[in-house]
mmCIF file with all atom_site columns, N, CA and C in Angstrom:
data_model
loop_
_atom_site.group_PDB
_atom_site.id
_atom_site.type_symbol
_atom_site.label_atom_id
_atom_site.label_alt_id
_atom_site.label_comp_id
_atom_site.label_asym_id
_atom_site.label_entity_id
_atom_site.label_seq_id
_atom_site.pdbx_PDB_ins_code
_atom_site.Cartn_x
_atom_site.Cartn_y
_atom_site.Cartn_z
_atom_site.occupancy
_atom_site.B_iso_or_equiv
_atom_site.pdbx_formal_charge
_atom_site.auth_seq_id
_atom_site.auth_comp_id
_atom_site.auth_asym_id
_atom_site.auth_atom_id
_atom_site.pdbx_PDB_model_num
ATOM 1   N N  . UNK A 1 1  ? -10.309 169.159 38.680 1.00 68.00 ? 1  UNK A N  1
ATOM 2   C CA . UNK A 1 1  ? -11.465 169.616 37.938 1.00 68.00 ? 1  UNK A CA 1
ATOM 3   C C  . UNK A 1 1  ? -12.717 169.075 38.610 1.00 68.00 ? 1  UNK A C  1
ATOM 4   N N  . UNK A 1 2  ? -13.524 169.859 38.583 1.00 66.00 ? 2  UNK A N  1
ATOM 5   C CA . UNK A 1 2  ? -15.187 169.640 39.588 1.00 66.00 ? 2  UNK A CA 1
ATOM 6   C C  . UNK A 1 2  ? -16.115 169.182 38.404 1.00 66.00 ? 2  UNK A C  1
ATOM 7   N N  . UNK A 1 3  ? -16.424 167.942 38.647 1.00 57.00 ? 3  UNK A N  1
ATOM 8   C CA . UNK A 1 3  ? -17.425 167.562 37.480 1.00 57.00 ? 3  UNK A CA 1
ATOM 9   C C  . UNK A 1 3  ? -18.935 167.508 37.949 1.00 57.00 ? 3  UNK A C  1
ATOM 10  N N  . UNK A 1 4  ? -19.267 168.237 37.574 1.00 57.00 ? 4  UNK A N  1
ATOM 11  C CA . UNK A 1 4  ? -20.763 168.361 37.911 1.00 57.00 ? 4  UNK A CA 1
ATOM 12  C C  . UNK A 1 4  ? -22.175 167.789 37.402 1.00 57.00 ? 4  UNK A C  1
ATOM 13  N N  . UNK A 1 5  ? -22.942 166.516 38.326 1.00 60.00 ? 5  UNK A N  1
ATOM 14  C CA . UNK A 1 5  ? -23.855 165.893 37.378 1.00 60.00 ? 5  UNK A CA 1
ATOM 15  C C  . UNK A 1 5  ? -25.204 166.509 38.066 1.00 60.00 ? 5  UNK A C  1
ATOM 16  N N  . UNK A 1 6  ? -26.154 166.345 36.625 1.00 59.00 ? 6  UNK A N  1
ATOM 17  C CA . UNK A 1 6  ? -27.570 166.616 37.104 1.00 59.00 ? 6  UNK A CA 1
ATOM 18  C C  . UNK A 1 6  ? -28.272 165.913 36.456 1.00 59.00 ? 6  UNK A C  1
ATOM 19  N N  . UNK A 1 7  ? -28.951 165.230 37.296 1.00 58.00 ? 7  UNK A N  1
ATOM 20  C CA . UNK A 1 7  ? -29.807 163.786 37.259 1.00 58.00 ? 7  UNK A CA 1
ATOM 21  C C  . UNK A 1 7  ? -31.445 164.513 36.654 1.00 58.00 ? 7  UNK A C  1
ATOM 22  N N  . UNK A 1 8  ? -31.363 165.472 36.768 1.00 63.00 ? 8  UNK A N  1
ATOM 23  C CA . UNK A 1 8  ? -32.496 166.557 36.288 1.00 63.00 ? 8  UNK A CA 1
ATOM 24  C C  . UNK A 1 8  ? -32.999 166.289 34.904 1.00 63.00 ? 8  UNK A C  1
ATOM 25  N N  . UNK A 1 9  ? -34.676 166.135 34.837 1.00 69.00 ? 9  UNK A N  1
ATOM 26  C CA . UNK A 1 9  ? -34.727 166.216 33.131 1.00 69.00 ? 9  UNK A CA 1
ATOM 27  C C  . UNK A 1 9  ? -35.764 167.412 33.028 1.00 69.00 ? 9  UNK A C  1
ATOM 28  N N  . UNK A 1 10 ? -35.755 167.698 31.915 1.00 71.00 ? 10 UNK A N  1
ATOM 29  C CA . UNK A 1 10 ? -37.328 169.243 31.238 1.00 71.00 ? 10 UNK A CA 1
ATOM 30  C C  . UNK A 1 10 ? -37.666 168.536 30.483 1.00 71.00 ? 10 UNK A C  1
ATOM 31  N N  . UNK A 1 11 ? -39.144 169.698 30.353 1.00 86.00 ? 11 UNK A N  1
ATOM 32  C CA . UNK A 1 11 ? -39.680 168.932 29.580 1.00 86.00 ? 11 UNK A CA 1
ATOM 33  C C  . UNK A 1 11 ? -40.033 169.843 28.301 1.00 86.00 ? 11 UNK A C  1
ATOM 34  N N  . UNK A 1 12 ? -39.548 171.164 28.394 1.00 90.00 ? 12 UNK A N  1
ATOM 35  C CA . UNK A 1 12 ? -39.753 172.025 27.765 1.00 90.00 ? 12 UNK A CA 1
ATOM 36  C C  . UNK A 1 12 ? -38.103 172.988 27.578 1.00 90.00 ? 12 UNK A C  1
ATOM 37  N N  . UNK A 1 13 ? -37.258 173.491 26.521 1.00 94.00 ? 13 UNK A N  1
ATOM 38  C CA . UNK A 1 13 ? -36.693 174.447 26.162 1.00 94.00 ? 13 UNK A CA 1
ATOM 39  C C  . UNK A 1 13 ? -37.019 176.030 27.295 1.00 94.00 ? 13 UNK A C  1
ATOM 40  N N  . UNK A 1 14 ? -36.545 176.278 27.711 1.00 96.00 ? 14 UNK A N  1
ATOM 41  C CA . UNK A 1 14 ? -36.405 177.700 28.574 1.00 96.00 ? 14 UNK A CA 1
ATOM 42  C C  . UNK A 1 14 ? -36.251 178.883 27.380 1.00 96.00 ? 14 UNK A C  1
ATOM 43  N N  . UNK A 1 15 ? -38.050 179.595 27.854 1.00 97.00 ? 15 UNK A N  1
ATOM 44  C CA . UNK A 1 15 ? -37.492 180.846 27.109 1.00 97.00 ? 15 UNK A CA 1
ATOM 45  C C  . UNK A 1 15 ? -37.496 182.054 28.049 1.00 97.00 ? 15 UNK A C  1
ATOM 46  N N  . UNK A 1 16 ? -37.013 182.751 27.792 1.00 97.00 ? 16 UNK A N  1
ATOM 47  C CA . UNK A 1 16 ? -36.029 183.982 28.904 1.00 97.00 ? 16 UNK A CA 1
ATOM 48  C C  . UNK A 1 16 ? -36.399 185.280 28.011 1.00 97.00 ? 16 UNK A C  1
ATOM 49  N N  . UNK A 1 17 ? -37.010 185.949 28.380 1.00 96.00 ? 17 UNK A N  1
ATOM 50  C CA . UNK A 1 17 ? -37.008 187.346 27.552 1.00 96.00 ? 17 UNK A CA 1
ATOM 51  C C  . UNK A 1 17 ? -36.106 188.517 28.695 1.00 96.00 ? 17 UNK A C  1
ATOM 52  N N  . UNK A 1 18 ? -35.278 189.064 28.173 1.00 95.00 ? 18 UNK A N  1
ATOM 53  C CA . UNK A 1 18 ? -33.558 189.064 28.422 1.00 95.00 ? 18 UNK A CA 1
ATOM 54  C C  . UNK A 1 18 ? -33.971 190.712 28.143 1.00 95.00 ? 18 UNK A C  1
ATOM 55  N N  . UNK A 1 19 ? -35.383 191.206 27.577 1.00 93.00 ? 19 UNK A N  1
ATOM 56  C CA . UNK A 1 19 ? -35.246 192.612 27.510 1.00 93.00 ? 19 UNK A CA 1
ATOM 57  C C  . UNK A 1 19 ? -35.166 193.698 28.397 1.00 93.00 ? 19 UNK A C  1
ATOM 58  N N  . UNK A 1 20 ? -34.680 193.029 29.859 1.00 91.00 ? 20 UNK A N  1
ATOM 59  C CA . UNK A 1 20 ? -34.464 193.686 31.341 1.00 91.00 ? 20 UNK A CA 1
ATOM 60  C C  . UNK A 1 20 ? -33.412 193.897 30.951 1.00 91.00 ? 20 UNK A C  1
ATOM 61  N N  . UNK A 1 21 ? -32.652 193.357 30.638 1.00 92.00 ? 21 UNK A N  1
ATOM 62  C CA . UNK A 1 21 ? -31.059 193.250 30.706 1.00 92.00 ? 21 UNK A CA 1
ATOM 63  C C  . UNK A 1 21 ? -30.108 194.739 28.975 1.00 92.00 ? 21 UNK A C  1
ATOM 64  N N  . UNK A 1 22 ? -31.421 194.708 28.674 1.00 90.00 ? 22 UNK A N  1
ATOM 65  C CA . UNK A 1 22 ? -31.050 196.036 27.386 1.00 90.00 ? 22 UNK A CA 1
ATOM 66  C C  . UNK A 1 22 ? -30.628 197.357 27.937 1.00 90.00 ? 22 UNK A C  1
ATOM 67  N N  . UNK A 1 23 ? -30.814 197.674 29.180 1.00 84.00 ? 23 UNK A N  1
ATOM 68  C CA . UNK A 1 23 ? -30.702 198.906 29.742 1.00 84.00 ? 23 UNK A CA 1
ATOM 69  C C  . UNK A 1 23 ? -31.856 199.873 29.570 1.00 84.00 ? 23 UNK A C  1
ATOM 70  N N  . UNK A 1 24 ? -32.807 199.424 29.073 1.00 78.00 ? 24 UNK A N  1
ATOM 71  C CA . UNK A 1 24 ? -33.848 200.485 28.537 1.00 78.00 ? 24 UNK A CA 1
ATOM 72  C C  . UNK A 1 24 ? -34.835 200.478 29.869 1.00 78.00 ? 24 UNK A C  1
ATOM 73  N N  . UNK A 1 25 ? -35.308 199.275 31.127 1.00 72.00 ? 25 UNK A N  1
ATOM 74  C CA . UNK A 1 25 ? -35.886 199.627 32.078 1.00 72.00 ? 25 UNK A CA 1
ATOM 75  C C  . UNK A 1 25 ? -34.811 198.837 33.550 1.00 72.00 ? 25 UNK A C  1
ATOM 76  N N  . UNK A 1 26 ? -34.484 200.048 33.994 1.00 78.00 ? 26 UNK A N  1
ATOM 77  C CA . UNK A 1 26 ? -33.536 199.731 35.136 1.00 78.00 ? 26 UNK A CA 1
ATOM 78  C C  . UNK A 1 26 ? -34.128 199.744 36.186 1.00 78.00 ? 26 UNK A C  1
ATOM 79  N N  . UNK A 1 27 ? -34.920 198.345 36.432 1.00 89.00 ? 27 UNK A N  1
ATOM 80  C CA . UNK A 1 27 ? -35.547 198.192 37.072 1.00 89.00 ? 27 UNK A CA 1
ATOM 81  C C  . UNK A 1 27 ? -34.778 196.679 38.077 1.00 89.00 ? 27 UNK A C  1
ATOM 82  N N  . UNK A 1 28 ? -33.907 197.066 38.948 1.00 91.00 ? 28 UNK A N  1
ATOM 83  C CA . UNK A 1 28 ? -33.543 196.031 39.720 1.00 91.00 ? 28 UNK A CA 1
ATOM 84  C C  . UNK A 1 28 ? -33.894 194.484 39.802 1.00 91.00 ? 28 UNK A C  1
ATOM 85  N N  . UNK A 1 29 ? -35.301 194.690 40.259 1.00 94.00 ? 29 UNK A N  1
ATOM 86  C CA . UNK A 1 29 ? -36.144 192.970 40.883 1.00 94.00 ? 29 UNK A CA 1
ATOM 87  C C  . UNK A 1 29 ? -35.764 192.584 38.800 1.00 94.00 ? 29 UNK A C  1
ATOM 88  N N  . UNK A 1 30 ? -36.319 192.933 38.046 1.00 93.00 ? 30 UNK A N  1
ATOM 89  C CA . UNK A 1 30 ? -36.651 192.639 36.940 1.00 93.00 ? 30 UNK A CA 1
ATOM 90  C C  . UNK A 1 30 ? -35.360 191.797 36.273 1.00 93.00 ? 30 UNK A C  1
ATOM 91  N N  . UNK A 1 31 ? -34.011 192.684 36.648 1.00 93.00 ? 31 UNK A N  1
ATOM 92  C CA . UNK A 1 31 ? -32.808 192.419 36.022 1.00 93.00 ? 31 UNK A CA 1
ATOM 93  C C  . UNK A 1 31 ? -32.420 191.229 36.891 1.00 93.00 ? 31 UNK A C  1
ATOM 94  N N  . UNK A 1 32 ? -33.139 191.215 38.061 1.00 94.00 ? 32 UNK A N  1
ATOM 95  C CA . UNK A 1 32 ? -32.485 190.058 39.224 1.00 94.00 ? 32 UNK A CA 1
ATOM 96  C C  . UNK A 1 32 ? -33.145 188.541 38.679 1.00 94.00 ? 32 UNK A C  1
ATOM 97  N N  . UNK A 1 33 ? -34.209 188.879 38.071 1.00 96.00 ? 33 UNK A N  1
ATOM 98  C CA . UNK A 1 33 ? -35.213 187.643 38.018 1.00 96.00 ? 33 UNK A CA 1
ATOM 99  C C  . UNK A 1 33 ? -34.885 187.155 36.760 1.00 96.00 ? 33 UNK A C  1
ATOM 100 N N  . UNK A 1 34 ? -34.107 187.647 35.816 1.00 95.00 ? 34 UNK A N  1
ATOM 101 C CA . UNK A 1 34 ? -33.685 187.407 34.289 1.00 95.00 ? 34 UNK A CA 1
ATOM 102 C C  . UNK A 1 34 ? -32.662 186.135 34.465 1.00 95.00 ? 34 UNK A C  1
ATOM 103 N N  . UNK A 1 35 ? -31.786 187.060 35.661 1.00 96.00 ? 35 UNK A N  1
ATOM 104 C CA . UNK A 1 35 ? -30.320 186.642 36.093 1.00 96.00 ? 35 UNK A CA 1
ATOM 105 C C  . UNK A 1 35 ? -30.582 185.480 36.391 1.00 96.00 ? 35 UNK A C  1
ATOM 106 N N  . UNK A 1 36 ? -31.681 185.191 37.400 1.00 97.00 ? 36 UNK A N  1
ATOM 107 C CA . UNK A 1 36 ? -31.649 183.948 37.793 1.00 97.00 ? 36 UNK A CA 1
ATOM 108 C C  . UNK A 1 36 ? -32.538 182.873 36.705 1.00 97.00 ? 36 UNK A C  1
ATOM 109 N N  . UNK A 1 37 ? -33.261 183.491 35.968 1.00 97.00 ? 37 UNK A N  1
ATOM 110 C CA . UNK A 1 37 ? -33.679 182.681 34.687 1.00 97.00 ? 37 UNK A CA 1
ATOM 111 C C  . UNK A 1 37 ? -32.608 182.096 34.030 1.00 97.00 ? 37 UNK A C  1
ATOM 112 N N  . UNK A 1 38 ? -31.847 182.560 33.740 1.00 97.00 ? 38 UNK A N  1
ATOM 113 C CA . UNK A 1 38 ? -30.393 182.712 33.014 1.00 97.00 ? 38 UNK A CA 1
ATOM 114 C C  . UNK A 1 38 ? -29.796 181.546 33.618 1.00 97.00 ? 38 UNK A C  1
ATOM 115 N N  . UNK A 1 39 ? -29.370 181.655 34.906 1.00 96.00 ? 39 UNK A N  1
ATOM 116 C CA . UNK A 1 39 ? -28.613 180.654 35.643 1.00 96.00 ? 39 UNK A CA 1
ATOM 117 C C  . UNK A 1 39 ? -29.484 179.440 36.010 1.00 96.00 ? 39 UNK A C  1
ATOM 118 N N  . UNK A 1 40 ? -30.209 179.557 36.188 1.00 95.00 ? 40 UNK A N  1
ATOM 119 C CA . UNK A 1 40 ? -31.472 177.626 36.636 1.00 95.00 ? 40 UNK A CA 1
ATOM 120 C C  . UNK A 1 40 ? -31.568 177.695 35.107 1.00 95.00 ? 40 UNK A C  1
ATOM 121 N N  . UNK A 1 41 ? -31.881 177.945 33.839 1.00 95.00 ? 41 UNK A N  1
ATOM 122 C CA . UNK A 1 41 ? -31.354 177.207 32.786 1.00 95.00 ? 41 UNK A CA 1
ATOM 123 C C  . UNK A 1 41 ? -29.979 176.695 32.403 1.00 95.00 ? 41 UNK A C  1
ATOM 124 N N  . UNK A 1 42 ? -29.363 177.464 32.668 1.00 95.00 ? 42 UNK A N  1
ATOM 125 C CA . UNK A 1 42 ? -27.712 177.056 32.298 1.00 95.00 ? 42 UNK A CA 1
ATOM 126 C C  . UNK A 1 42 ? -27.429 175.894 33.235 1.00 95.00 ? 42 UNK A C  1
ATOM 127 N N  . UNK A 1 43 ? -27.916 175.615 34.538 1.00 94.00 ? 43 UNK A N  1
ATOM 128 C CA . UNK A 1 43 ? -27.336 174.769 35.909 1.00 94.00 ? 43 UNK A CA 1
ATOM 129 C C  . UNK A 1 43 ? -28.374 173.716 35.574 1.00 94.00 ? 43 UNK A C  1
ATOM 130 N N  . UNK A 1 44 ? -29.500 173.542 34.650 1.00 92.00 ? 44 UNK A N  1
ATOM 131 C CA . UNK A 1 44 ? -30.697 172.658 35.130 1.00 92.00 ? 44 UNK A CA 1
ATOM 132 C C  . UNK A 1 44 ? -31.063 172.066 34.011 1.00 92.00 ? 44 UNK A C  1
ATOM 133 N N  . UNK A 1 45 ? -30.314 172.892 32.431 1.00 93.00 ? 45 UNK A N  1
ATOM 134 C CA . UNK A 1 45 ? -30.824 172.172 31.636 1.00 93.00 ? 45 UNK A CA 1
ATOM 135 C C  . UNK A 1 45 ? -29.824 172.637 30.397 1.00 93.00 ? 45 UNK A C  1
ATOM 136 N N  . UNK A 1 46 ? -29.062 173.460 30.270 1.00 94.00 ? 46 UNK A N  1
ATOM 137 C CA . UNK A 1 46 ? -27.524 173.562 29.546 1.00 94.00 ? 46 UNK A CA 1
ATOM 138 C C  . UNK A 1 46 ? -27.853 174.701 28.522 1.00 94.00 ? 46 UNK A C  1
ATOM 139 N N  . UNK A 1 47 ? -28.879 175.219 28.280 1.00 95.00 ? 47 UNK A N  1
ATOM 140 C CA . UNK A 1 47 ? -29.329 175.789 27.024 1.00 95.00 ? 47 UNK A CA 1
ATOM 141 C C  . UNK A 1 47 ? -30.962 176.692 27.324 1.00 95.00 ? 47 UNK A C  1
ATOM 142 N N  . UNK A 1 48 ? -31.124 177.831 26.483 1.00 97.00 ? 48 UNK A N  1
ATOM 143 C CA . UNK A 1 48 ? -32.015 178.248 26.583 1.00 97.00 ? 48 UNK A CA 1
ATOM 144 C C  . UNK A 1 48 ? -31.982 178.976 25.377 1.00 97.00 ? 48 UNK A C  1
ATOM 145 N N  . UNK A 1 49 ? -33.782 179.901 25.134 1.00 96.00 ? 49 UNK A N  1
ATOM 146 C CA . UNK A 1 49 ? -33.987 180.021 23.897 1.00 96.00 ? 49 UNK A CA 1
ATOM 147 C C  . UNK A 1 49 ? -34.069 181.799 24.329 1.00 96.00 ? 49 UNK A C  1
ATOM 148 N N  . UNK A 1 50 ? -33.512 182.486 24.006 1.00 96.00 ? 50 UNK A N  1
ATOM 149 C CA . UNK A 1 50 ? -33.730 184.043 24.408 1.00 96.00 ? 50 UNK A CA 1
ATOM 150 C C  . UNK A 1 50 ? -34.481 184.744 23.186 1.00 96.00 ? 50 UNK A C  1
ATOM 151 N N  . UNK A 1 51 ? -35.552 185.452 23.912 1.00 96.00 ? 51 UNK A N  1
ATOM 152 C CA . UNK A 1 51 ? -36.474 186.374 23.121 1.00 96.00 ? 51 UNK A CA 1
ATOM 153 C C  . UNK A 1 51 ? -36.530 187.401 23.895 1.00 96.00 ? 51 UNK A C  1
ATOM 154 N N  . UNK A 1 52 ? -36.897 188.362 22.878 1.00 94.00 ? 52 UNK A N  1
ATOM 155 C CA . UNK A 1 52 ? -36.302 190.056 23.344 1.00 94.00 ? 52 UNK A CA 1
ATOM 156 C C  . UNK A 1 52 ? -35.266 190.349 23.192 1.00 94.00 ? 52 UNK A C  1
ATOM 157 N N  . UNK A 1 53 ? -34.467 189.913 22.026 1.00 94.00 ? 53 UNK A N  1
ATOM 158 C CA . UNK A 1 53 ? -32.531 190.274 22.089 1.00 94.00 ? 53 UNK A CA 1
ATOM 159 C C  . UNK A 1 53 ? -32.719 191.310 21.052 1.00 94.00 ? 53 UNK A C  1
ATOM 160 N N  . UNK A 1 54 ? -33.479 192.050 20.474 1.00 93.00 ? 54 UNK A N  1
ATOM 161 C CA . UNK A 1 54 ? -33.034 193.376 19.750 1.00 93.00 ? 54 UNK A CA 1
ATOM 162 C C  . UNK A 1 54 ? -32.416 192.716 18.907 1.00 93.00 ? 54 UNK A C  1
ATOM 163 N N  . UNK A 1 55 ? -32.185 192.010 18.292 1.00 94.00 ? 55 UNK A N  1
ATOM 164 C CA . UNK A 1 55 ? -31.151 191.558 17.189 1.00 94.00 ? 55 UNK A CA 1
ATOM 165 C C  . UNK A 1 55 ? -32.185 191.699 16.081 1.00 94.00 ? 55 UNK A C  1
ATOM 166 N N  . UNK A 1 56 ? -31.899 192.530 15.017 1.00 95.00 ? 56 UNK A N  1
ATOM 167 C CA . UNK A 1 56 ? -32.426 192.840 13.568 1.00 95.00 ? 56 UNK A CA 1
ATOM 168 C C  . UNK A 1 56 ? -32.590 191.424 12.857 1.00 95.00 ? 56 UNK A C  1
ATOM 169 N N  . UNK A 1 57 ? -33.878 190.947 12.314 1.00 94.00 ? 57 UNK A N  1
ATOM 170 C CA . UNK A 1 57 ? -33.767 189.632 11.834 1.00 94.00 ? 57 UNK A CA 1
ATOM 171 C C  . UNK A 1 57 ? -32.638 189.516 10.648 1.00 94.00 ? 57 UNK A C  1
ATOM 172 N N  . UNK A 1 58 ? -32.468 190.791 9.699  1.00 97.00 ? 58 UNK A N  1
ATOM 173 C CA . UNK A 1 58 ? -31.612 190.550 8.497  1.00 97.00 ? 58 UNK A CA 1
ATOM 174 C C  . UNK A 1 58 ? -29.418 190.158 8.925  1.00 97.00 ? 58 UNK A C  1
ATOM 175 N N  . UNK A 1 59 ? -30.038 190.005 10.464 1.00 96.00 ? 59 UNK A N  1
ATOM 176 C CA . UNK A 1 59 ? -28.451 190.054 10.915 1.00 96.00 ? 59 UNK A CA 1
ATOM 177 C C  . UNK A 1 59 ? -28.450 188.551 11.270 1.00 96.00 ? 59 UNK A C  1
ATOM 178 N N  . UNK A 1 60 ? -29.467 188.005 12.109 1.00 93.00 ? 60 UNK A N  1
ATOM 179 C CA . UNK A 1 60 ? -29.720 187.111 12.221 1.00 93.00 ? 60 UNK A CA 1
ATOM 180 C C  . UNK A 1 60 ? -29.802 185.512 10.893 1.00 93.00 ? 60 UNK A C  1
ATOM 181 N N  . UNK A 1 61 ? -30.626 185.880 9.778  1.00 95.00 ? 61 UNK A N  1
ATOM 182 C CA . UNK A 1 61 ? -30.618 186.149 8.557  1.00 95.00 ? 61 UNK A CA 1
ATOM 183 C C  . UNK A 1 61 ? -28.654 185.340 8.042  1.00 95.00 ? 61 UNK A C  1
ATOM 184 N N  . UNK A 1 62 ? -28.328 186.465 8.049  1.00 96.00 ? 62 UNK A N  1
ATOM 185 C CA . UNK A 1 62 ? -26.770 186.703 7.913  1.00 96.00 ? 62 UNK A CA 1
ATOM 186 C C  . UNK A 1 62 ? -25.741 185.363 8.511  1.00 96.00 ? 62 UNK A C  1
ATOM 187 N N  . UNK A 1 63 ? -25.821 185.667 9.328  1.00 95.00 ? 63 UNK A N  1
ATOM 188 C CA . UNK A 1 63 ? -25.408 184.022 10.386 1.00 95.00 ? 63 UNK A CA 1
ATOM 189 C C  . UNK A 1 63 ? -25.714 182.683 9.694  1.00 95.00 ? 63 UNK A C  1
ATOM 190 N N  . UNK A 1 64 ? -26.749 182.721 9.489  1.00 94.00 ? 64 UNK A N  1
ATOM 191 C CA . UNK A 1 64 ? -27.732 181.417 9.418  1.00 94.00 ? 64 UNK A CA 1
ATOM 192 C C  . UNK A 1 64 ? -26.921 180.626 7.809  1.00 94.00 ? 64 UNK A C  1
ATOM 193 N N  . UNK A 1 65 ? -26.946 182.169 6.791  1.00 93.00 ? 65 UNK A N  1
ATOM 194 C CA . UNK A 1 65 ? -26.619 181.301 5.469  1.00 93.00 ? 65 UNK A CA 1
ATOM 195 C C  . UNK A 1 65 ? -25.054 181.813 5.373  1.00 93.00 ? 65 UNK A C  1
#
């Protein structure tokens, strides 16, 4: 097993607006630059906050209670 450390700190939560990735503008560079938003949060800081997910708040809502 490969254990992977990162001596790395933020100073801020990563927010990612992920609405490239809906299919609604298929726009290559756009979907490429999400991707890699996506991945240097996940590799740099474990977690991120996504806005633009189309998710209906009353679903969201739902989850919560």
């Amino acid at each position: 097993v490969e254990v992977i450390t990162n001596n790395s700190s933020f100073q801020e939560i990563p927010i990612i607006d992920i609405f490239s990735l809906l299919g609604v503008n298929d726009n290559p560079k756009s979907v490429r630059k999400t991707r890699e938003e996506i991945e240097d949060a996940c590799k740099n800081v474990g977690f991120f906050y996504v806005k633009n997910h189309q998710i209906p708040q009353n679903h969201l809502d739902a989850v919560i209670s």
